[in-house]
Amino acid sequence: MSGFGCVILAAGKGTRFYSDIPKVLHDLHGKPILQHVLDTASACGFARPVVIIGGRAGEIERFLEGKARPVVQERQLGTADAVKSAKKELSRFDDIAVLYGDVPLVKKETLRSLIKCHKATASSCTVLTVDMDDPSGYGRIIRGISGGVRAIVEDREAAAEEKRVREINVGLYCFDRKDLFEAISRVRRSRVKKEFYLTDVIAILLEDGRKVSAFKADDPDESIGMNSRADLAKAYSILNRRKIKELNGGSVTVLDAATTFISPDAKIGKDTVIYPFTVIEKDVVIGRRCAIGPFCRLRPGTTIDDDAEIGNFVEVVRSKIGSKSKAKHLTYLGDTIVGKGTNVGCGTITANYDGKKKSRIVIGDKVFVGSGTILVAPVKVGNGAVTGAGSVVLKNKNIPAKAVVVGVPARILDKSKKTKGKK
Ligand code: UD1
Ligand code: MG
């Protein structure tokens, strides 16, 4: 996108979060709030945007390494001041997209349309707006008699009549760079908060006879700002609904959207059914025709191959479950590879952590893991092997293919001796 730069504002104190962690680093469905904004920017061609950071910058700076160009805003004097602090870094661009680091749900299509509208109308400023049922807390878009934008008035400074306006400022704009910095230098401190508001730039541009356009998005869910933990919870459920809608609109059945949580990054194959009360976290990959849940949790690093079944009260993390394998009840599988056609019995536990480090467990093809088996890592169970109910397989006591083990600690069952004794 030649001539178009991007700046993301993330230096705010996040006072309404009452947190020791910078607001934009709080997790939102598997990744920090700011990462959602970076992903949208990157999808629109802004690979290494400028990000304005402030207090407690160290943590954000580490997070941004290799992803963006951080610029420190020395004192958090408001959004206009934040943009001003990147004047030098943005000087080579003709136009600039300004994104707020605490507005993470805007879709890439919306940002693209905003940029397109800005170019097509050759405006000095194009602002993204949306109608909100409850606009409280947001800047209101004040329009003139002709319908054009006249100003943006912040909630805390708005008159009663202005507060009734439902069209709000999302916090996403395109600007002609020269006009923007010229106008920013004339922004005065706000009456109530004593900050320099970027939103005041709009009225200044209009005073100078510049063109300001508004681009209205249809979906208010995209536009919510993360100003409190309640907003974060709301965004989580919006992302979740978005993902489930996408799956149900395609080839995957998710039976109960109200009790199922699926990361936006999870990949799920055709004809798989997700039963209620299931949590599927970041980067989980599930194949075709699987049955998942009810009441199961698939954590990051999990791959479930085609036709596998994961049932109630099963947790899987950093593991791969082969096709046609089953773990249907009360099981924990961590750092484990399960082969094809294996049955993991009720109550199986992989003891993958010895208090210091995590180790791997490998269970082969067509294994029958008996109910209540504990497998202490690192250990391997050969193809076609059987573990008896309640057996405890100790670490490094690998089970050969087709062997049957029983007991605590588990030992290979010598069938010939047993038969003799009975006679
Ligand atoms: C802002 C807008 C408001 C809009 C809303 C959308 C202004 C003045 N108001 O209000 O019109 O409806 O977002 O969510 O812009 N920041 C800095 N440096 C600062 C202050 C803020 O980088 O000195 C960053 C924050 O980290 C945040 C963003 O700018 O990512 C917006 O700041 P915030 O304080 O959240 O503004 P809102 O009150 O939400
Ligand atoms: Mg905000």
PDB file of C-alpha atoms and ligand atoms in Angstrom, residues 16 23 100 102-103 225-227, ligand 2:
ATOM      1  CA  ARG A  16     -10.559   1.414  34.150  1.00  0.00           C
ATOM      2  CA  LYS A  23      -4.478  -3.087  29.203  1.00  0.00           C
ATOM      3  CA  TYR A 100      -6.779   2.270  18.580  1.00  0.00           C
ATOM      4  CA  ASP A 102      -8.074  -1.178  22.534  1.00  0.00           C
ATOM      5  CA  VAL A 103     -10.569  -1.671  19.660  1.00  0.00           C
ATOM      6  CA  GLY A 225     -13.645  -0.593  22.864  1.00  0.00           C
ATOM      7  CA  MET A 226     -11.939  -2.467  25.700  1.00  0.00           C
ATOM      8  CA  ASN A 227     -12.316   0.014  28.507  1.00  0.00           C
TER       9      ASN A 227
HETATM   10 MG    MG B   2     -10.867   3.133  24.788  1.00  0.00          MG
END
